[in-house]
Amino acid sequence: MANVHILNHPLIQHKITLIRDNSTGAKEFRELVDELALLMTYEVTRDLPLGEVEIHTPIKRTRSNVISGKKLTVVPILRAGLGMVDGVLKLIPAAKVGHVGLYRDPETLEPVEYYCKLPKDLEEREFIVVDPMLATGGSASAAISFIKQRGGTNIKFVCLVAAPEGVDKMAKDHPDVDIYTASLDEKLNEDGYIVPGLGDAGDRLYGTK
Ligand code: PRP
Ligand code: URA
């Protein structure tokens, strides 16, 4: 499937199994989402461009690598995406954080917008949009459209679990956006939940069910 990267690192796969498990409580679930976001950020940033700077080691003057290119912004899709932000920031502490607030209408499954706050210089930035779940793809597609409407062009999407339906929608709406996921699951059920999935990510993160 075009533009989808499945991150098969054993630590990522092990932790995904733990968060899928129904007996994992909110505290452990939050910790695992944080750790997964950090591990996935390591993989997602593999292609960042490098430049050289001159430094002085205790021994001699030398040239050494630093990350160059566009400044990074992480954009969580509220609310469940918030659970992934700290994990990204642990590896990219200088990143700015934009927020897009969307919830999925339980009847229509269409995304409803309630908040959008992004940095100003969007053209100058690379975006990493985070949300644990890519189900119908409505929320991710809408969030990425907000960023593009305001001038963003360089965008990656990172989720923990994806459904084929969401991947197809993203490929249709945003073929330029690479998707990084720990798992491509079987399908959606009649209520729009990912099968086997992990249930409602927001509710499991924040203990609201
Ligand atoms: C969940 C999830 C995604 C969305 C995925 O959020 O965190 O944002 O559903 O579904 P989709 O691909 O079909 O759009 P939800 O709407 O439950 O809101 P919450 O994060 O506030 O719980
Ligand atoms: N949102 C979730 O939190 N879980 C799903 O399986 C689908 C949408």
PDB file of C-alpha atoms and ligand atoms in Angstrom:
ATOM      1  CA  MET A   1       0.000   0.000   0.000  1.00  0.00           C
ATOM      2  CA  ALA A   2       1.402   3.372  -1.031  1.00  0.00           C
ATOM      3  CA  ASN A   3       2.964   5.689   1.570  1.00  0.00           C
ATOM      4  CA  VAL A   4       2.512   3.333   4.546  1.00  0.00           C
ATOM      5  CA  HIS A   5       5.476   2.426   6.720  1.00  0.00           C
ATOM      6  CA  ILE A   6       4.848  -0.346   9.242  1.00  0.00           C
ATOM      7  CA  LEU A   7       7.367  -0.028  12.072  1.00  0.00           C
ATOM      8  CA  ASN A   8       8.357  -3.585  12.925  1.00  0.00           C
ATOM      9  CA  HIS A   9      10.943  -2.915  15.621  1.00  0.00           C
ATOM     10  CA  PRO A  10      10.510  -5.665  18.276  1.00  0.00           C
ATOM     11  CA  LEU A  11      10.153  -3.138  21.115  1.00  0.00           C
ATOM     12  CA  ILE A  12       7.364  -1.356  19.226  1.00  0.00           C
ATOM     13  CA  GLN A  13       5.586  -4.620  18.430  1.00  0.00           C
ATOM     14  CA  HIS A  14       5.854  -5.832  22.043  1.00  0.00           C
ATOM     15  CA  LYS A  15       4.428  -2.620  23.463  1.00  0.00           C
ATOM     16  CA  ILE A  16       1.580  -2.615  20.929  1.00  0.00           C
ATOM     17  CA  THR A  17       0.553  -6.050  22.217  1.00  0.00           C
ATOM     18  CA  LEU A  18       0.495  -4.653  25.770  1.00  0.00           C
ATOM     19  CA  ILE A  19      -1.715  -1.674  24.891  1.00  0.00           C
ATOM     20  CA  ARG A  20      -4.142  -3.836  22.914  1.00  0.00           C
ATOM     21  CA  ASP A  21      -4.725  -6.000  26.007  1.00  0.00           C
ATOM     22  CA  ASN A  22      -8.034  -5.199  27.662  1.00  0.00           C
ATOM     23  CA  SER A  23      -6.547  -5.711  31.128  1.00  0.00           C
ATOM     24  CA  THR A  24      -4.024  -2.847  30.689  1.00  0.00           C
ATOM     25  CA  GLY A  25      -5.204   0.031  32.903  1.00  0.00           C
ATOM     26  CA  ALA A  26      -5.079   3.783  32.189  1.00  0.00           C
ATOM     27  CA  LYS A  27      -1.754   4.447  33.960  1.00  0.00           C
ATOM     28  CA  GLU A  28       0.111   1.703  32.110  1.00  0.00           C
ATOM     29  CA  PHE A  29      -1.689   2.536  28.847  1.00  0.00           C
ATOM     30  CA  ARG A  30      -0.514   6.184  29.078  1.00  0.00           C
ATOM     31  CA  GLU A  31       3.058   5.131  29.824  1.00  0.00           C
ATOM     32  CA  LEU A  32       3.093   2.729  26.880  1.00  0.00           C
ATOM     33  CA  VAL A  33       1.667   5.300  24.449  1.00  0.00           C
ATOM     34  CA  ASP A  34       4.404   7.708  25.581  1.00  0.00           C
ATOM     35  CA  GLU A  35       7.130   5.072  25.050  1.00  0.00           C
ATOM     36  CA  LEU A  36       5.693   4.054  21.665  1.00  0.00           C
ATOM     37  CA  ALA A  37       5.635   7.675  20.498  1.00  0.00           C
ATOM     38  CA  LEU A  38       9.309   8.045  21.436  1.00  0.00           C
ATOM     39  CA  LEU A  39      10.344   4.811  19.696  1.00  0.00           C
ATOM     40  CA  MET A  40       8.330   5.666  16.587  1.00  0.00           C
ATOM     41  CA  THR A  41       9.808   9.180  16.445  1.00  0.00           C
ATOM     42  CA  TYR A  42      13.262   7.594  16.240  1.00  0.00           C
ATOM     43  CA  GLU A  43      12.147   5.714  13.100  1.00  0.00           C
ATOM     44  CA  VAL A  44      10.124   8.568  11.582  1.00  0.00           C
ATOM     45  CA  THR A  45      13.052  10.993  11.742  1.00  0.00           C
ATOM     46  CA  ARG A  46      15.531   8.704   9.948  1.00  0.00           C
ATOM     47  CA  ASP A  47      15.447  10.867   6.805  1.00  0.00           C
ATOM     48  CA  LEU A  48      16.022  14.262   8.472  1.00  0.00           C
ATOM     49  CA  PRO A  49      18.733  16.141   6.583  1.00  0.00           C
ATOM     50  CA  LEU A  50      22.097  16.721   8.242  1.00  0.00           C
ATOM     51  CA  GLY A  51      24.470  19.650   7.938  1.00  0.00           C
ATOM     52  CA  GLU A  52      27.940  20.166   9.398  1.00  0.00           C
ATOM     53  CA  VAL A  53      29.170  22.608  12.023  1.00  0.00           C
ATOM     54  CA  GLU A  54      32.637  23.278  13.305  1.00  0.00           C
ATOM     55  CA  ILE A  55      33.263  22.407  16.960  1.00  0.00           C
ATOM     56  CA  HIS A  56      36.238  22.131  19.285  1.00  0.00           C
ATOM     57  CA  THR A  57      36.641  18.786  21.025  1.00  0.00           C
ATOM     58  CA  PRO A  58      39.078  18.684  23.962  1.00  0.00           C
ATOM     59  CA  ILE A  59      41.586  17.323  21.409  1.00  0.00           C
ATOM     60  CA  LYS A  60      41.137  19.379  18.226  1.00  0.00           C
ATOM     61  CA  ARG A  61      38.925  21.467  15.988  1.00  0.00           C
ATOM     62  CA  THR A  62      36.644  19.285  13.796  1.00  0.00           C
ATOM     63  CA  ARG A  63      33.484  19.292  11.716  1.00  0.00           C
ATOM     64  CA  SER A  64      30.503  17.297  12.984  1.00  0.00           C
ATOM     65  CA  ASN A  65      26.867  16.583  12.017  1.00  0.00           C
ATOM     66  CA  VAL A  66      23.782  18.451  13.192  1.00  0.00           C
ATOM     67  CA  ILE A  67      20.154  18.237  12.083  1.00  0.00           C
ATOM     68  CA  SER A  68      19.442  20.893   9.475  1.00  0.00           C
ATOM     69  CA  GLY A  69      16.505  21.732   7.214  1.00  0.00           C
ATOM     70  CA  LYS A  70      12.986  22.661   8.211  1.00  0.00           C
ATOM     71  CA  LYS A  71      12.053  23.237  11.873  1.00  0.00           C
ATOM     72  CA  LEU A  72       9.821  20.529  13.329  1.00  0.00           C
ATOM     73  CA  THR A  73       6.289  20.904  14.661  1.00  0.00           C
ATOM     74  CA  VAL A  74       4.300  18.125  16.278  1.00  0.00           C
ATOM     75  CA  VAL A  75       0.517  18.364  15.926  1.00  0.00           C
ATOM     76  CA  PRO A  76      -1.616  16.113  18.149  1.00  0.00           C
ATOM     77  CA  ILE A  77      -5.217  15.536  17.117  1.00  0.00           C
ATOM     78  CA  LEU A  78      -7.149  16.134  20.368  1.00  0.00           C
ATOM     79  CA  ARG A  79      -7.768  14.459  22.488  1.00  0.00           C
ATOM     80  CA  ALA A  80      -6.035  11.066  22.138  1.00  0.00           C
ATOM     81  CA  GLY A  81      -3.122  12.531  20.143  1.00  0.00           C
ATOM     82  CA  LEU A  82      -2.045  14.424  23.274  1.00  0.00           C
ATOM     83  CA  GLY A  83      -0.871  11.115  24.729  1.00  0.00           C
ATOM     84  CA  MET A  84       1.870  10.946  22.070  1.00  0.00           C
ATOM     85  CA  VAL A  85       3.261  14.504  22.353  1.00  0.00           C
ATOM     86  CA  ASP A  86       5.709  14.070  25.252  1.00  0.00           C
ATOM     87  CA  GLY A  87       7.249  10.995  23.634  1.00  0.00           C
ATOM     88  CA  VAL A  88       7.989  13.009  20.482  1.00  0.00           C
ATOM     89  CA  LEU A  89       9.317  15.974  22.494  1.00  0.00           C
ATOM     90  CA  LYS A  90      11.722  13.766  24.451  1.00  0.00           C
ATOM     91  CA  LEU A  91      13.632  13.241  21.184  1.00  0.00           C
ATOM     92  CA  ILE A  92      12.904  16.641  19.586  1.00  0.00           C
ATOM     93  CA  PRO A  93      12.721  19.022  22.578  1.00  0.00           C
ATOM     94  CA  ALA A  94      12.890  22.169  20.424  1.00  0.00           C
ATOM     95  CA  ALA A  95       9.813  21.238  18.371  1.00  0.00           C
ATOM     96  CA  LYS A  96       6.805  23.550  18.504  1.00  0.00           C
ATOM     97  CA  VAL A  97       3.404  22.028  19.265  1.00  0.00           C
ATOM     98  CA  GLY A  98       0.262  22.871  17.273  1.00  0.00           C
ATOM     99  CA  HIS A  99      -3.154  21.533  18.297  1.00  0.00           C
ATOM    100  CA  VAL A 100      -6.117  20.422  16.197  1.00  0.00           C
ATOM    101  CA  GLY A 101      -9.312  19.577  18.091  1.00  0.00           C
ATOM    102  CA  LEU A 102     -11.590  17.088  16.365  1.00  0.00           C
ATOM    103  CA  TYR A 103     -14.023  14.482  17.548  1.00  0.00           C
ATOM    104  CA  ARG A 104     -15.751  11.832  15.558  1.00  0.00           C
ATOM    105  CA  ASP A 105     -19.543  12.123  15.504  1.00  0.00           C
ATOM    106  CA  PRO A 106     -20.674   8.726  16.844  1.00  0.00           C
ATOM    107  CA  GLU A 107     -23.595   8.532  14.361  1.00  0.00           C
ATOM    108  CA  THR A 108     -22.080   9.784  11.115  1.00  0.00           C
ATOM    109  CA  LEU A 109     -18.394   9.007  12.002  1.00  0.00           C
ATOM    110  CA  GLU A 110     -17.588  12.407  10.386  1.00  0.00           C
ATOM    111  CA  PRO A 111     -14.959  14.599  12.135  1.00  0.00           C
ATOM    112  CA  VAL A 112     -16.267  17.714  13.935  1.00  0.00           C
ATOM    113  CA  GLU A 113     -13.744  20.551  14.424  1.00  0.00           C
ATOM    114  CA  TYR A 114     -13.607  22.431  17.747  1.00  0.00           C
ATOM    115  CA  TYR A 115     -10.078  23.867  17.944  1.00  0.00           C
ATOM    116  CA  CYS A 116      -7.124  24.723  15.736  1.00  0.00           C
ATOM    117  CA  LYS A 117      -3.970  26.541  16.852  1.00  0.00           C
ATOM    118  CA  LEU A 118      -0.847  26.217  14.737  1.00  0.00           C
ATOM    119  CA  PRO A 119       2.458  28.100  14.579  1.00  0.00           C
ATOM    120  CA  LYS A 120       2.576  31.046  12.156  1.00  0.00           C
ATOM    121  CA  ASP A 121       5.443  30.181   9.803  1.00  0.00           C
ATOM    122  CA  LEU A 122       3.892  26.995   8.392  1.00  0.00           C
ATOM    123  CA  GLU A 123       5.786  27.108   5.084  1.00  0.00           C
ATOM    124  CA  GLU A 124       9.098  26.943   6.981  1.00  0.00           C
ATOM    125  CA  ARG A 125       8.169  23.864   9.009  1.00  0.00           C
ATOM    126  CA  GLU A 126       7.967  20.087   8.824  1.00  0.00           C
ATOM    127  CA  PHE A 127       4.891  18.663  10.556  1.00  0.00           C
ATOM    128  CA  ILE A 128       4.488  15.383  12.422  1.00  0.00           C
ATOM    129  CA  VAL A 129       0.746  14.856  13.013  1.00  0.00           C
ATOM    130  CA  VAL A 130       0.080  12.320  15.784  1.00  0.00           C
ATOM    131  CA  ASP A 131      -3.045  10.367  16.730  1.00  0.00           C
ATOM    132  CA  PRO A 132      -3.066   6.801  18.104  1.00  0.00           C
ATOM    133  CA  MET A 133      -5.839   5.670  15.749  1.00  0.00           C
ATOM    134  CA  LEU A 134      -6.416   5.903  11.970  1.00  0.00           C
ATOM    135  CA  ALA A 135      -9.895   4.382  11.544  1.00  0.00           C
ATOM    136  CA  THR A 136     -12.060   5.830   8.727  1.00  0.00           C
ATOM    137  CA  GLY A 137      -9.303   8.401   8.207  1.00  0.00           C
ATOM    138  CA  GLY A 138     -11.774  11.300   8.524  1.00  0.00           C
ATOM    139  CA  SER A 139      -9.992  12.928  11.494  1.00  0.00           C
ATOM    140  CA  ALA A 140      -6.449  12.598  10.124  1.00  0.00           C
ATOM    141  CA  SER A 141      -7.490  13.811   6.676  1.00  0.00           C
ATOM    142  CA  ALA A 142      -9.302  16.859   8.122  1.00  0.00           C
ATOM    143  CA  ALA A 143      -6.380  17.753  10.433  1.00  0.00           C
ATOM    144  CA  ILE A 144      -3.917  17.560   7.548  1.00  0.00           C
ATOM    145  CA  SER A 145      -6.249  19.692   5.387  1.00  0.00           C
ATOM    146  CA  PHE A 146      -6.202  22.422   8.112  1.00  0.00           C
ATOM    147  CA  ILE A 147      -2.397  22.445   8.014  1.00  0.00           C
ATOM    148  CA  LYS A 148      -2.311  22.569   4.206  1.00  0.00           C
ATOM    149  CA  GLN A 149      -4.961  25.347   4.047  1.00  0.00           C
ATOM    150  CA  ARG A 150      -2.672  27.480   6.238  1.00  0.00           C
ATOM    151  CA  GLY A 151       0.384  26.867   4.064  1.00  0.00           C
ATOM    152  CA  GLY A 152       1.980  23.659   5.434  1.00  0.00           C
ATOM    153  CA  THR A 153       3.409  21.339   2.773  1.00  0.00           C
ATOM    154  CA  ASN A 154       5.805  18.969   4.494  1.00  0.00           C
ATOM    155  CA  ILE A 155       3.680  16.587   6.606  1.00  0.00           C
ATOM    156  CA  LYS A 156       3.999  13.093   8.102  1.00  0.00           C
ATOM    157  CA  PHE A 157       1.258  11.212   9.957  1.00  0.00           C
ATOM    158  CA  VAL A 158       2.104   8.877  12.855  1.00  0.00           C
ATOM    159  CA  CYS A 159      -0.405   6.516  14.471  1.00  0.00           C
ATOM    160  CA  LEU A 160      -0.193   3.385  16.584  1.00  0.00           C
ATOM    161  CA  VAL A 161      -2.887   1.346  14.822  1.00  0.00           C
ATOM    162  CA  ALA A 162      -4.321   1.885  11.320  1.00  0.00           C
ATOM    163  CA  ALA A 163      -7.253   0.350   9.440  1.00  0.00           C
ATOM    164  CA  PRO A 164      -7.101  -0.284   5.671  1.00  0.00           C
ATOM    165  CA  GLU A 165     -10.099   2.044   5.220  1.00  0.00           C
ATOM    166  CA  GLY A 166      -8.169   4.958   6.789  1.00  0.00           C
ATOM    167  CA  VAL A 167      -5.041   4.245   4.780  1.00  0.00           C
ATOM    168  CA  ASP A 168      -7.121   4.261   1.569  1.00  0.00           C
ATOM    169  CA  LYS A 169      -8.742   7.599   2.471  1.00  0.00           C
ATOM    170  CA  MET A 170      -5.378   9.169   3.237  1.00  0.00           C
ATOM    171  CA  ALA A 171      -3.901   7.867  -0.032  1.00  0.00           C
ATOM    172  CA  LYS A 172      -6.840   9.466  -1.886  1.00  0.00           C
ATOM    173  CA  ASP A 173      -6.981  12.796   0.008  1.00  0.00           C
ATOM    174  CA  HIS A 174      -3.283  13.290   0.823  1.00  0.00           C
ATOM    175  CA  PRO A 175      -1.086  11.107  -1.407  1.00  0.00           C
ATOM    176  CA  ASP A 176       1.917  13.287  -0.490  1.00  0.00           C
ATOM    177  CA  VAL A 177       1.713  12.372   3.229  1.00  0.00           C
ATOM    178  CA  ASP A 178       3.637   9.346   4.503  1.00  0.00           C
ATOM    179  CA  ILE A 179       1.863   7.270   7.173  1.00  0.00           C
ATOM    180  CA  TYR A 180       3.867   5.582   9.938  1.00  0.00           C
ATOM    181  CA  THR A 181       2.072   2.949  11.993  1.00  0.00           C
ATOM    182  CA  ALA A 182       2.968   0.094  14.306  1.00  0.00           C
ATOM    183  CA  SER A 183       0.164  -2.063  12.887  1.00  0.00           C
ATOM    184  CA  LEU A 184      -2.136  -2.252   9.899  1.00  0.00           C
ATOM    185  CA  ASP A 185      -5.148  -4.089  11.310  1.00  0.00           C
ATOM    186  CA  GLU A 186      -7.880  -6.099   9.557  1.00  0.00           C
ATOM    187  CA  LYS A 187     -10.870  -3.782   9.162  1.00  0.00           C
ATOM    188  CA  LEU A 188     -13.431  -1.519  10.852  1.00  0.00           C
ATOM    189  CA  ASN A 189     -16.478  -2.957  12.606  1.00  0.00           C
ATOM    190  CA  GLU A 190     -20.033  -1.632  12.102  1.00  0.00           C
ATOM    191  CA  ASP A 191     -19.445   1.058  14.783  1.00  0.00           C
ATOM    192  CA  GLY A 192     -16.290   2.325  13.078  1.00  0.00           C
ATOM    193  CA  TYR A 193     -13.869   0.738  15.585  1.00  0.00           C
ATOM    194  CA  ILE A 194     -10.664  -0.877  14.397  1.00  0.00           C
ATOM    195  CA  VAL A 195     -10.612  -4.722  14.533  1.00  0.00           C
ATOM    196  CA  PRO A 196      -8.818  -6.084  16.500  1.00  0.00           C
ATOM    197  CA  GLY A 197      -7.607  -2.565  17.454  1.00  0.00           C
ATOM    198  CA  LEU A 198      -7.358  -1.461  21.063  1.00  0.00           C
ATOM    199  CA  GLY A 199     -10.788   0.065  21.681  1.00  0.00           C
ATOM    200  CA  ASP A 200     -11.325   3.790  22.231  1.00  0.00           C
ATOM    201  CA  ALA A 201      -7.852   5.307  22.598  1.00  0.00           C
ATOM    202  CA  GLY A 202      -9.035   8.549  24.263  1.00  0.00           C
ATOM    203  CA  ASP A 203     -11.155   6.738  26.818  1.00  0.00           C
ATOM    204  CA  ARG A 204      -8.366   4.268  27.648  1.00  0.00           C
ATOM    205  CA  LEU A 205      -5.782   7.091  27.992  1.00  0.00           C
ATOM    206  CA  TYR A 206      -7.906   9.243  30.238  1.00  0.00           C
ATOM    207  CA  GLY A 207     -10.090   6.648  31.987  1.00  0.00           C
ATOM    208  CA  THR A 208     -13.348   8.167  30.760  1.00  0.00           C
ATOM    209  CA  LYS A 209     -15.222   4.918  30.201  1.00  0.00           C
TER     210      LYS A 209
HETATM  211  C1  PRP B   1     -10.514   8.917  17.854  1.00  0.00           C
HETATM  212  C2  PRP B   1      -9.048   8.839  17.505  1.00  0.00           C
HETATM  213  C3  PRP B   1      -8.991   9.582  16.200  1.00  0.00           C
HETATM  214  C4  PRP B   1     -10.302   9.237  15.560  1.00  0.00           C
HETATM  215  C5  PRP B   1     -10.055   8.174  14.535  1.00  0.00           C
HETATM  216  O1  PRP B   1     -10.815  10.146  18.399  1.00  0.00           O
HETATM  217  O2  PRP B   1      -8.212   9.372  18.502  1.00  0.00           O
HETATM  218  O3  PRP B   1      -8.862  10.987  16.357  1.00  0.00           O
HETATM  219  O4  PRP B   1     -11.142   8.717  16.599  1.00  0.00           O
HETATM  220  O5  PRP B   1     -11.211   7.895  13.841  1.00  0.00           O
HETATM  221  P1  PRP B   1     -11.410   8.263  12.303  1.00  0.00           P
HETATM  222  O6  PRP B   1     -10.146   7.828  11.594  1.00  0.00           O
HETATM  223  O7  PRP B   1     -12.593   7.448  11.900  1.00  0.00           O
HETATM  224  O8  PRP B   1     -11.642   9.734  12.183  1.00  0.00           O
HETATM  225  P2  PRP B   1     -12.273  10.492  18.986  1.00  0.00           P
HETATM  226  O9  PRP B   1     -13.131  11.081  17.925  1.00  0.00           O
HETATM  227  O10 PRP B   1     -12.813   9.286  19.707  1.00  0.00           O
HETATM  228  O11 PRP B   1     -11.980  11.672  19.989  1.00  0.00           O
HETATM  229  P3  PRP B   1     -11.083  11.706  21.321  1.00  0.00           P
HETATM  230  O12 PRP B   1      -9.639  11.617  20.878  1.00  0.00           O
HETATM  231  O13 PRP B   1     -11.422  13.022  21.882  1.00  0.00           O
HETATM  232  O14 PRP B   1     -11.478  10.558  22.199  1.00  0.00           O
HETATM  233  N1  URA B   2     -11.185   5.749  17.482  1.00  0.00           N
HETATM  234  C1  URA B   2     -10.654   4.990  18.464  1.00  0.00           C
HETATM  235  O1  URA B   2     -10.259   5.506  19.525  1.00  0.00           O
HETATM  236  N2  URA B   2     -10.594   3.648  18.279  1.00  0.00           N
HETATM  237  C2  URA B   2     -11.010   3.070  17.142  1.00  0.00           C
HETATM  238  O2  URA B   2     -10.898   1.827  17.026  1.00  0.00           O
HETATM  239  C3  URA B   2     -11.548   3.877  16.128  1.00  0.00           C
HETATM  240  C4  URA B   2     -11.625   5.210  16.324  1.00  0.00           C
END
